[in-house]
XYZ file of C-alpha atoms in Angstrom:
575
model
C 13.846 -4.252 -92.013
C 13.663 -3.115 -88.544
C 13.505 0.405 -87.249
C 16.717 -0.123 -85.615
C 18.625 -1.414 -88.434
C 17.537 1.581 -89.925
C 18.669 4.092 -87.872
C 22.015 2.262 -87.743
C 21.823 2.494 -91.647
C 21.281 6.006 -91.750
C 24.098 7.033 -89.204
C 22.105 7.682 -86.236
C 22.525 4.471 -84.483
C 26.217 3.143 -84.224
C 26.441 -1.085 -84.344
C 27.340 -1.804 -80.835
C 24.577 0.635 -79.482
C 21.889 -1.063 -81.940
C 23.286 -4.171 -80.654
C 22.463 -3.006 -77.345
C 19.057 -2.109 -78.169
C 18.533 -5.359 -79.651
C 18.925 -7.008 -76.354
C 17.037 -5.023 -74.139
C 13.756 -5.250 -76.966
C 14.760 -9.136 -76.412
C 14.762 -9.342 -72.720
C 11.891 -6.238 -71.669
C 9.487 -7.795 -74.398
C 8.734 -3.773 -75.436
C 8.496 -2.919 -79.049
C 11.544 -1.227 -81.099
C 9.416 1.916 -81.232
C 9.251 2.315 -77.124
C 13.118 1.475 -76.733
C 13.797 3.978 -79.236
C 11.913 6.466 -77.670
C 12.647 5.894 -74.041
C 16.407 6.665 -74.839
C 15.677 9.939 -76.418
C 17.815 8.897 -79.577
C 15.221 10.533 -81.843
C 11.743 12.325 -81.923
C 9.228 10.476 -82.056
C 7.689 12.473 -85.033
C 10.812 11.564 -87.043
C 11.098 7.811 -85.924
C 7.333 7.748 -87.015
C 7.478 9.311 -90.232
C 10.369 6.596 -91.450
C 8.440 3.839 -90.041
C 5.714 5.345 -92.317
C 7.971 5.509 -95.613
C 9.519 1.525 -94.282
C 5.955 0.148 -94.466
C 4.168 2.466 -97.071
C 1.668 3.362 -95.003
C 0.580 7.212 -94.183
C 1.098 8.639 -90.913
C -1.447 10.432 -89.827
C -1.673 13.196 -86.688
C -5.350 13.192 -85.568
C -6.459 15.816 -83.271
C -7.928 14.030 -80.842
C -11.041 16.656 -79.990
C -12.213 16.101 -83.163
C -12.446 12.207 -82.821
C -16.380 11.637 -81.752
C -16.774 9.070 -78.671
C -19.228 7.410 -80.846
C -16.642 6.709 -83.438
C -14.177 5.427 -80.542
C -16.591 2.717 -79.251
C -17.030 1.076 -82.634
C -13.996 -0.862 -81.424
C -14.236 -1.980 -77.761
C -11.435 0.045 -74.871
C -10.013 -3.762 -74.211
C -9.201 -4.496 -78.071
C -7.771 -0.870 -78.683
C -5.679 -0.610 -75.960
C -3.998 -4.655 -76.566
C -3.798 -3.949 -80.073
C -2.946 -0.579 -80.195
C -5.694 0.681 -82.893
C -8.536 2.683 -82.530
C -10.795 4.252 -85.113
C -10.413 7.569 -85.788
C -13.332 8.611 -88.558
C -16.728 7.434 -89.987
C -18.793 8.046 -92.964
C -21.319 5.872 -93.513
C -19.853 1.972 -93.427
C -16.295 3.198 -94.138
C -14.139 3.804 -91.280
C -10.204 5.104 -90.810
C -8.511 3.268 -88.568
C -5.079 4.365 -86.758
C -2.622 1.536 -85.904
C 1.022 2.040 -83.971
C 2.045 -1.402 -85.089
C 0.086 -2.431 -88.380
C 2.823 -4.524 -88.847
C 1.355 -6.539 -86.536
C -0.645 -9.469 -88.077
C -2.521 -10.337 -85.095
C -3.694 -6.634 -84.735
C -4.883 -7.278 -88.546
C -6.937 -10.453 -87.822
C -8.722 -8.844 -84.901
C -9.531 -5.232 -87.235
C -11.036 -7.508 -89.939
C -13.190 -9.691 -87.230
C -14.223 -6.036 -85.810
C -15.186 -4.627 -88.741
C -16.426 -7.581 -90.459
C -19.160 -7.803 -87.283
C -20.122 -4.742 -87.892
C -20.146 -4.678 -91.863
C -17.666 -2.012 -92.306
C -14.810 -1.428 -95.184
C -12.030 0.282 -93.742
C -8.439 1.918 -94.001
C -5.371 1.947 -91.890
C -3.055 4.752 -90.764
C -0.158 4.814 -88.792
C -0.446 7.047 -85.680
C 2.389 7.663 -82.800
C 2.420 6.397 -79.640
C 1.717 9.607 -77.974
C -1.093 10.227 -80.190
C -2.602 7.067 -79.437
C -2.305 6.920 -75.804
C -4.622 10.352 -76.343
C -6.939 8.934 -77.651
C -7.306 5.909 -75.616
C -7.816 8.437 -72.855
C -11.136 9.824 -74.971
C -12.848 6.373 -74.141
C -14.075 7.249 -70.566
C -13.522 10.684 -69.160
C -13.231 10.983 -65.100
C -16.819 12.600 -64.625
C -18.279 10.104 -67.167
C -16.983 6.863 -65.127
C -17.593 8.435 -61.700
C -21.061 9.366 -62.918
C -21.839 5.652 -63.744
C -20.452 4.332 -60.359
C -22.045 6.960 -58.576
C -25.691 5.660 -59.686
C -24.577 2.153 -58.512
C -23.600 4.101 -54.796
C -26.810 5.660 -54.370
C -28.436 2.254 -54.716
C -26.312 0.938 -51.925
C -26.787 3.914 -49.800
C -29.272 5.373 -48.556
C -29.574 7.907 -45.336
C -30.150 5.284 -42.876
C -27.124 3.703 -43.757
C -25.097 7.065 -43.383
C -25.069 6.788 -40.010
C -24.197 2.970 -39.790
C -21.283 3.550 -42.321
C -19.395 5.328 -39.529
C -18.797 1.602 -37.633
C -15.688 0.028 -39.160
C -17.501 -3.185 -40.327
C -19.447 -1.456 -42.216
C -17.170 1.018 -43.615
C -14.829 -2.122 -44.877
C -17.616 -3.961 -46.340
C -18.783 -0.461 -48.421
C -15.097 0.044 -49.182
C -14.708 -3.455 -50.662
C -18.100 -3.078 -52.925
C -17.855 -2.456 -56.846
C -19.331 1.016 -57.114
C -16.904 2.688 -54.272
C -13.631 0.439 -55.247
C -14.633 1.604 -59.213
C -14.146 5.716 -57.899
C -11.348 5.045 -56.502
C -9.693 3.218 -59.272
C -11.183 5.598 -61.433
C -9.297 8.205 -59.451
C -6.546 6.490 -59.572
C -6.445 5.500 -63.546
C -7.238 9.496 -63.975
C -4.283 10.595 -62.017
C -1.714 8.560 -64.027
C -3.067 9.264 -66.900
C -3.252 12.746 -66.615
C 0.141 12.908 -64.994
C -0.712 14.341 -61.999
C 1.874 14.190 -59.137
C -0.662 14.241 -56.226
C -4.031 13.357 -55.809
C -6.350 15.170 -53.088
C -9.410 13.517 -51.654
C -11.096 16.507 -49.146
C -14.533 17.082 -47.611
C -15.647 20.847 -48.182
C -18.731 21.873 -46.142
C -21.287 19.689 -48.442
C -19.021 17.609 -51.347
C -16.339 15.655 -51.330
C -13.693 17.357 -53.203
C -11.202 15.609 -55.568
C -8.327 18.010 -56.850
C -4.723 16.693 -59.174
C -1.313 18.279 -59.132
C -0.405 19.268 -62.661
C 2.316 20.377 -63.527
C 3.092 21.799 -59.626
C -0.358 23.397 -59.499
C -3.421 22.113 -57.938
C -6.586 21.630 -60.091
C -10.261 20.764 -58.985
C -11.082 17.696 -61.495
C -14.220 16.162 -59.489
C -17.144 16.915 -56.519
C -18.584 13.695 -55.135
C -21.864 13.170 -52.671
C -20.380 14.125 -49.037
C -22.112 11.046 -47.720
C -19.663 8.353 -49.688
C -16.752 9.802 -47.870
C -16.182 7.667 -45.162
C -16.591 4.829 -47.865
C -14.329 6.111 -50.271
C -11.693 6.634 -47.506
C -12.123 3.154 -46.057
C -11.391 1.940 -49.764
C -8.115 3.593 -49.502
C -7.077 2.891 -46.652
C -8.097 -1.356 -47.619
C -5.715 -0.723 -49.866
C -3.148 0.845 -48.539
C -2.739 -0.997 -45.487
C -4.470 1.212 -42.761
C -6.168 1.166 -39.470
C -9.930 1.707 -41.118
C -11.508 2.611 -37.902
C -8.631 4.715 -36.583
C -9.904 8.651 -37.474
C -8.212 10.641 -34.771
C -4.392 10.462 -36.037
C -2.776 10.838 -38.706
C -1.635 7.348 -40.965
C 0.599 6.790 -43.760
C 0.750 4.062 -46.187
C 1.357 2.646 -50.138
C -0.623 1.365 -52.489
C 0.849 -0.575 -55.378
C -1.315 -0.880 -58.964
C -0.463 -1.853 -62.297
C -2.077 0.748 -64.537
C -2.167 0.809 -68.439
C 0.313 -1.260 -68.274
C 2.982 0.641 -65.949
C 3.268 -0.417 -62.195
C 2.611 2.616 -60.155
C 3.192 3.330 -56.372
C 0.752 5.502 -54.678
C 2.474 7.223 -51.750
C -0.463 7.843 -49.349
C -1.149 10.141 -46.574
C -4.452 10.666 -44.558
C -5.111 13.512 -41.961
C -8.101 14.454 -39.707
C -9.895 17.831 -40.150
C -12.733 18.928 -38.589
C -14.862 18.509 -41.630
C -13.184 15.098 -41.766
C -10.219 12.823 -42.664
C -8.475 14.176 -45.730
C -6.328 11.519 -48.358
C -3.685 13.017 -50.204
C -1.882 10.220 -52.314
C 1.277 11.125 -54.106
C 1.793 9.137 -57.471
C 5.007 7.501 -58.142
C 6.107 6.402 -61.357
C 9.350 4.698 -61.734
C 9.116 4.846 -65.585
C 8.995 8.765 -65.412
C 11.317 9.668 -62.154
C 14.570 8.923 -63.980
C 15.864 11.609 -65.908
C 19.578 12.662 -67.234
C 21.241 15.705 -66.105
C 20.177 17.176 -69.739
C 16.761 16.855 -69.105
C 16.287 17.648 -65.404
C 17.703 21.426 -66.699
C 21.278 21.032 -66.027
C 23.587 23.302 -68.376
C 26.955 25.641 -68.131
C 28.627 26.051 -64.851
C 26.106 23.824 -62.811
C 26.360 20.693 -64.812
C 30.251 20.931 -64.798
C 30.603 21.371 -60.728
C 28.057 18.357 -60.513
C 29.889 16.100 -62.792
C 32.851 17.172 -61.308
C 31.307 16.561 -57.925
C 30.096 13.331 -58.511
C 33.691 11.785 -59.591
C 35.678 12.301 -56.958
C 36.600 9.252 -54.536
C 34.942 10.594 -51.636
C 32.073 13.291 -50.723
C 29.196 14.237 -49.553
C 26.503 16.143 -52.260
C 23.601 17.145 -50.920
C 20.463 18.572 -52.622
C 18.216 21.269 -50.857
C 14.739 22.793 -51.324
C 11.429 22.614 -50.320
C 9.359 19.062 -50.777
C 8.636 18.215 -53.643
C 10.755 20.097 -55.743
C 12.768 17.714 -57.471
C 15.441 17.255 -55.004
C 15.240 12.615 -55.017
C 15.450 12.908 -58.908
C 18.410 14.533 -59.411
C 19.843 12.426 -57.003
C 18.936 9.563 -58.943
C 20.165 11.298 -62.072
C 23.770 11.383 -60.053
C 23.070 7.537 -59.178
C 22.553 6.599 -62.913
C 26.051 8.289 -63.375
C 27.881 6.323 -60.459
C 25.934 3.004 -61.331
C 28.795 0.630 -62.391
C 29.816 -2.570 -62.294
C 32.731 -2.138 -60.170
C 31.181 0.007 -57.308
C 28.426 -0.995 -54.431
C 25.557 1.038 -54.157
C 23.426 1.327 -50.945
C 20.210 3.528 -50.583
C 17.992 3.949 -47.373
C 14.874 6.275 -48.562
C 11.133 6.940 -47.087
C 10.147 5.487 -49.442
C 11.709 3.836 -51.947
C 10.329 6.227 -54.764
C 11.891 4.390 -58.171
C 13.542 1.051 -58.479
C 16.637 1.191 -60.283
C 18.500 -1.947 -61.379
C 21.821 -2.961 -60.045
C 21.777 -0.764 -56.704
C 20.651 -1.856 -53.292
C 17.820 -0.216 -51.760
C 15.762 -0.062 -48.718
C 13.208 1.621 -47.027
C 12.893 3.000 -43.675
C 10.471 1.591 -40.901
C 9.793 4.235 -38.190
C 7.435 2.043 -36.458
C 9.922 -0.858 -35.568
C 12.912 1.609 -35.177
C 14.545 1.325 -38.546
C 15.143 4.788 -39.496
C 17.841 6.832 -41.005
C 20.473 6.690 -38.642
C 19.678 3.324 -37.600
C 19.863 2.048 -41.369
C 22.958 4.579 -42.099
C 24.832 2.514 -39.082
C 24.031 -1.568 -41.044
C 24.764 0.073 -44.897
C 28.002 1.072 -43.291
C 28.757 -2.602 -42.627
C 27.643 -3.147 -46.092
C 30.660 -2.510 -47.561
C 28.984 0.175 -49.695
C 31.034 2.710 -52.442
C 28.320 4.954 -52.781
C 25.621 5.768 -50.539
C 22.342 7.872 -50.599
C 20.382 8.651 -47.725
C 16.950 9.908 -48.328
C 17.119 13.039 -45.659
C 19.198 14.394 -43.226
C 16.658 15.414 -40.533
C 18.515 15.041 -36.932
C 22.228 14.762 -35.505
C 22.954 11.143 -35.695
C 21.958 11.111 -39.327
C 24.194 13.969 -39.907
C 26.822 13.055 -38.090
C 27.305 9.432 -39.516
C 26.627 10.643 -43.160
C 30.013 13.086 -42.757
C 31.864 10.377 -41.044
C 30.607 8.521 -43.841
C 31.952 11.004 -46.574
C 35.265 11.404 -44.539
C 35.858 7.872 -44.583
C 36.178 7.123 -48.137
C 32.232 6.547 -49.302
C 30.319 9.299 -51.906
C 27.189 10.335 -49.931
C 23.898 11.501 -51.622
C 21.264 13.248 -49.480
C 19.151 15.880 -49.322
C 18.358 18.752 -46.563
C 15.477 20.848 -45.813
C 16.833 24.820 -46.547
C 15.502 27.258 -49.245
C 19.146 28.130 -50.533
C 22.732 26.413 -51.207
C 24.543 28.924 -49.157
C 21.468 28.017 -46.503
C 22.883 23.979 -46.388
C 26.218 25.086 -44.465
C 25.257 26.659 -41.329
C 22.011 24.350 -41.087
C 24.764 21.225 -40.610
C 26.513 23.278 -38.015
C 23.021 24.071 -36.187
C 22.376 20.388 -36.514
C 25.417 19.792 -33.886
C 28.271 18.736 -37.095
C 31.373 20.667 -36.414
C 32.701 23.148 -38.465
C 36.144 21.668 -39.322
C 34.490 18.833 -40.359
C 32.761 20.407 -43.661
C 35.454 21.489 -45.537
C 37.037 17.888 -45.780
C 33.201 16.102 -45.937
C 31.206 18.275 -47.781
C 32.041 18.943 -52.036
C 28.764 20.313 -53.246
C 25.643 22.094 -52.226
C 22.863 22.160 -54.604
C 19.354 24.031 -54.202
C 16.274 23.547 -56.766
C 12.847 24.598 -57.716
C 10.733 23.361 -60.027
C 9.619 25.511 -62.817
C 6.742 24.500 -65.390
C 8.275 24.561 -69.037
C 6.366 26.763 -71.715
C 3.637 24.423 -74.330
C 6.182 24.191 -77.328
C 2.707 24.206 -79.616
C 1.633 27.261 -78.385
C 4.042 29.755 -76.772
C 4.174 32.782 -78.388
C 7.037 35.534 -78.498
C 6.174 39.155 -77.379
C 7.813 42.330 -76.333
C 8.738 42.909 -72.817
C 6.854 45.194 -71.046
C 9.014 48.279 -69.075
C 8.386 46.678 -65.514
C 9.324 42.995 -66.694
C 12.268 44.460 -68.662
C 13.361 45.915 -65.882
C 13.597 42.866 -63.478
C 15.315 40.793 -66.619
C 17.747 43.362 -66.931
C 18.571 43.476 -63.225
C 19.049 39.983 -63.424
C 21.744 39.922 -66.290
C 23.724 42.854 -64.763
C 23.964 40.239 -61.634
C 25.193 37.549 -64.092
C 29.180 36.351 -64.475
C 30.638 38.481 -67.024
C 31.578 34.945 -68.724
C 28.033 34.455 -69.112
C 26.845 37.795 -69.940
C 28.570 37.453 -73.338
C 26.788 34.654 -74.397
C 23.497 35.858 -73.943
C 21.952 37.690 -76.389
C 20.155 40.035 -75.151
C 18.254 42.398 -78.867
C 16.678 45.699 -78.305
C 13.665 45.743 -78.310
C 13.361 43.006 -75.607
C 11.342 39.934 -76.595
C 10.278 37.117 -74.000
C 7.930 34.107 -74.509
C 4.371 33.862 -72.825
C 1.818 30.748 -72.283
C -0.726 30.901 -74.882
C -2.642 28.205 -74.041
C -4.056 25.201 -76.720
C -5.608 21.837 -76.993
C -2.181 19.825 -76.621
C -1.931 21.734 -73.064
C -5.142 21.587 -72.254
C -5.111 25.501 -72.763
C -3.002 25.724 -69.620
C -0.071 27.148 -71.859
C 2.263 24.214 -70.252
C 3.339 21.098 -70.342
C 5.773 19.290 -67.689
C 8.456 20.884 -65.680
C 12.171 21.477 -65.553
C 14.398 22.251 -62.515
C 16.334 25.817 -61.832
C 19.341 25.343 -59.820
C 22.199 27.012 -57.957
C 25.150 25.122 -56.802
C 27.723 26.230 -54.168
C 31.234 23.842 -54.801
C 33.658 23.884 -51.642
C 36.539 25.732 -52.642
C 39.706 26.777 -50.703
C 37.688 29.962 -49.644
C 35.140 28.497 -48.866
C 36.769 26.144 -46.454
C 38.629 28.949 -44.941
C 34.973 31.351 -44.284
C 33.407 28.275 -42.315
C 36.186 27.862 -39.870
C 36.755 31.067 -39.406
C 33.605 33.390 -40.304
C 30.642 30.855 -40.533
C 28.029 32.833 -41.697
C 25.332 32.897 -44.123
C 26.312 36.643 -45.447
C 30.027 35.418 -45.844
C 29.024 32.015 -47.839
C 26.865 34.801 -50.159
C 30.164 36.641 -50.860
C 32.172 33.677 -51.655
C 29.033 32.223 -53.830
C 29.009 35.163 -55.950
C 33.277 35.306 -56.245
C 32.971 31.365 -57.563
C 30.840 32.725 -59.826
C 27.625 30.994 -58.846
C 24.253 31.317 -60.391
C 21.199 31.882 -58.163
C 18.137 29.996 -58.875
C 16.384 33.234 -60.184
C 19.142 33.661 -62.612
C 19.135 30.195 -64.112
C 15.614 30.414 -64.534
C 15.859 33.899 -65.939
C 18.260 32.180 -68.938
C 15.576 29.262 -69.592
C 12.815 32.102 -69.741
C 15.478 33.882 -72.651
C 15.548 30.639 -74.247
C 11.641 30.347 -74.486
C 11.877 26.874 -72.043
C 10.010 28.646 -69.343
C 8.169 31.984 -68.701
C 9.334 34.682 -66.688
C 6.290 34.680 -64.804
C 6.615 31.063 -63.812
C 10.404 32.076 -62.758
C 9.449 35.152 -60.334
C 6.516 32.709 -59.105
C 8.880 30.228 -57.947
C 11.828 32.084 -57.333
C 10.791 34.887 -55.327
C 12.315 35.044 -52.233
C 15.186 35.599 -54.115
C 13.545 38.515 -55.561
């Protein structure tokens, strides 16, 4: 019986929504197990645990430091990761093997060949997806794979050719050899794997310098011989499209890879320094960028004024805060919403950060003249419903995306101001009159990026006196509505990063936005024709009842999501 007959037997799945799933196993060609999962219907420990009881077979949680790499390469990287299996214990010629599908009969043939080559009796266990995409990681580390390339680069180079490398014909022909193109992928691999958001490639005095963006912090995962820079940038830029020989200017460009399976985007961006031309590559991953209001961090009064938002006829919403903190995914949590069958949907971005099916997008071309203003003019010949524009940087763009709103079309964008209240008078300074806003604009929303708290490890202590204070402070600020439903016990207890070996001891794992949203109101509309200033638009905030971004993080810090640390790190010029 399958998994999602199952969950239809036991109440969780209704007929038409199994029915659903059905199809889309059908058409994507991905297992029951992913479907399930991807649409959050139930934890994965729980799906696994009933597969388990369906097929009689225990499910087993390995801890993946305690898996030896000698153990892992008694079945090859190749056959693990197509079958899904890897061995996860030896004793002498016995071995445990985990399996996600041991259902699978094909997976069974190729175990028995395996083990029957090597003369080994063996015994499956079920393992979760999660748990095995750990431990396929185990096979290679980054240092390990670099390491073995690296012996293959000093064979190529030596320090005459240092000098040569510099020409561009010989920087594209180093570039295109196996040892430099295997660091790079390496790199690559690593950074999707490991879930960075950015990759940095940077000389530093004598070593080249590779550093990821977890989790909205930087981390040094890599020093490579200074010498293979200008080969390891000319491999990027091969890749991505680039002038190789041009070092003087800046260049951007994208690099598209399948890895582990996933088709990733690599947003990339290189920059002269005097030490040398720095890469910085920013990883997209459509599977991971969209995200329902739920999970993005959206609860209470901010979820309601968004929803609200986001029905009406006509409108522009527009999401503000620094870059990269979050701003395109909610608006592609708002698209998800408006994404019909009835209504046309238009996009213009730079770039195009996550494909979603049944909307029209496109990407802008500075270099030929297509940008956002140019692009906003065609989509509004497109006969669109619903239109997002990637950023409002200049006039024109402005300008046309209000027309746009006041002429009958919802309009998504975003705008580059630390606050809500902040969004108003930067239109106005950006040449959009006044009298224009209160009919154009419905909501304001302003975001920051918080890291969430290791749910394995966080650990509940007492509030010391100086952090009580500024949590106190906080609720005394809050909506009286509000007030009452927190629960606030005396003494004070608040949750802390601990730090284990499912977080990699950083106490973390993944992020979650913090939001305030300013909705036009009546009184609103009245302060910006007659008193259009950023004090007033405070006032008015606070009357509607609005929580500040230090607030709403203050709550998820209560709830043990985040830490209040992390929330006075990223908050704190509202402090």
């Amino acid at each position: 019986m399958s998994l999602i007959t199952q969950l239809v037997e036991k109440g969780i799945l209704t007929k038409k929504k199994a029915d659903s799933l059905k199809e889309e196993v059908k058409s994507s060609g991905k297992k029951e197990e992913e479907i399930i999962l991807k649409e959050g219907i139930i934890k994965e420990d729980v799906l696994f645990q009933l597969k388990s009881e369906s097929l009689k077979i225990p499910l087993k949680e390995i801890d993946i430091s305690e898996v030896p790499l000698e153990v892992l390469r008694l079945i090859p990287k190749d056959a693990a990761e197509y079958y899904y299996m890897v061995p996860i214990s030896k004793k002498d010629r016995y071995l445990e093997i985990g399996m996600v599908y041991p259902e699978n009969l094909k997976a069974q043939e190729a175990l028995k060949f395996l083990t029957r080559r090597g003369n080994y009796s063996f015994r499956v266990y079920l393992i979760t997806l999660s748990n095995f995409r750990e431990l396929l990681k185990q096979y290679w580390t980054l240092k390990k794979e670099v390491k073995k390339a690296l012996t293959e680069v000093e064979t190529e180079m030596d320090e005459d050719k240092v000098e040569i490398s510099r020409k561009a014909a010989e920087l594209e022909r180093l570039g295109e050899e196996a040892p430099i193109s295997k660091i790079v992928s390496v790199v690559l691999k690593h950074s999707v794997e490991g879930n960075a958001s950015d990759i940095h490639i940077e000389p530093v005095k004598d070593k080249l310098r590779v550093r990821f963006r977890l989790d909205g912090i930087l981390h040094s995962s890599l020093f490579l011989p200074l010498k293979i820079h200008p080969a390891v940038v000319a491999r990027i830029k091969i890749l991505a499209d680039l002038k190789i020989d041009e070092t003087r200017v800046p260049q951007d460009g994208r690099i598209g890879s399948k890895i582990s399976g996933r088709d990733i985007d690599f947003r990339v961006s290189t920059f002269p320094t005097i030490l040398g031309e720095k890469v910085v590559m920013r990883v997209l991953d459509p599977s991971k960028g969209l995200k329902n209001f739920e999970k993005l961090g959206l609860e209470g009064r901010n979820l309601e004024i968004l929803t609200k938002s986001s029905e009406r006829p006509y409108g522009m919403i527009l999401a503000t805060g620094p870059t990269g903190s979050g701003k395109s995914t909610t608006l592609y949590a708002i698209l998800q919403l408006l994404n019909k069958e009835g209504v046309n949907i238009v996009t213009i971005e730079d770039p195009v950060e996550y494909f979603m099916a049944g909307i029209n997008q496109s990407q802008t071309k500075e270099e030929i003249g297509y940008s956002f203003a140019q692009s906003l003019r065609s989509i509004l010949r497109q006969d669109p419903d619903i239109i997002m524009v990637g950023e409002i940087r200049d006039k024109e763009t402005a300008t046309l995306a209000v027309h746009a709103a006041l002429t009958g079309h919802i309009v998504l964008s975003t705008l580059h101001t630390n606050t809500a209240v902040g969004a108003i008078p930067r239109l106005i300074d950006l040449g959009i009159e006044p009298f224009l806003l209160p009919s154009s604009l419905s909501a304001v929303l302003a975001q920051r990026l918080v890291r969430r708290l290791c749910p394995f490890c966080k650990q509940k202590v007492k509030a010391k006196p100086q952090i009580k204070d500024i949590i106190l402070k906080e609720i005394n600020s809050l909506p009286e509505a509000i007030q009452k439903n927190l629960k606030i016990s005396e003494p004070l207890y608040i949750w802390e990063a601990k730090g284990c070996k499912k977080c990699r001891l950083q106490g973390y794992i993944g992020r979650i936005a913090v939001y305030e949203i300013l909705e036009m109101t009546e009184e609103l509309s009245e302060l910006i024709l007659k008193e259009p200033s950023e004090v007033s638009f405070k006032k008015e905030a606070k009357r509607q009842g609005m929580l500040t971004m230090a607030q709403d993080g203050m709550i998820k810090a209560l709830k043990g999501i985040t830490s209040i640390e992390e929330v006075m790190r990223t908050t704190k010029e509202q402090q």
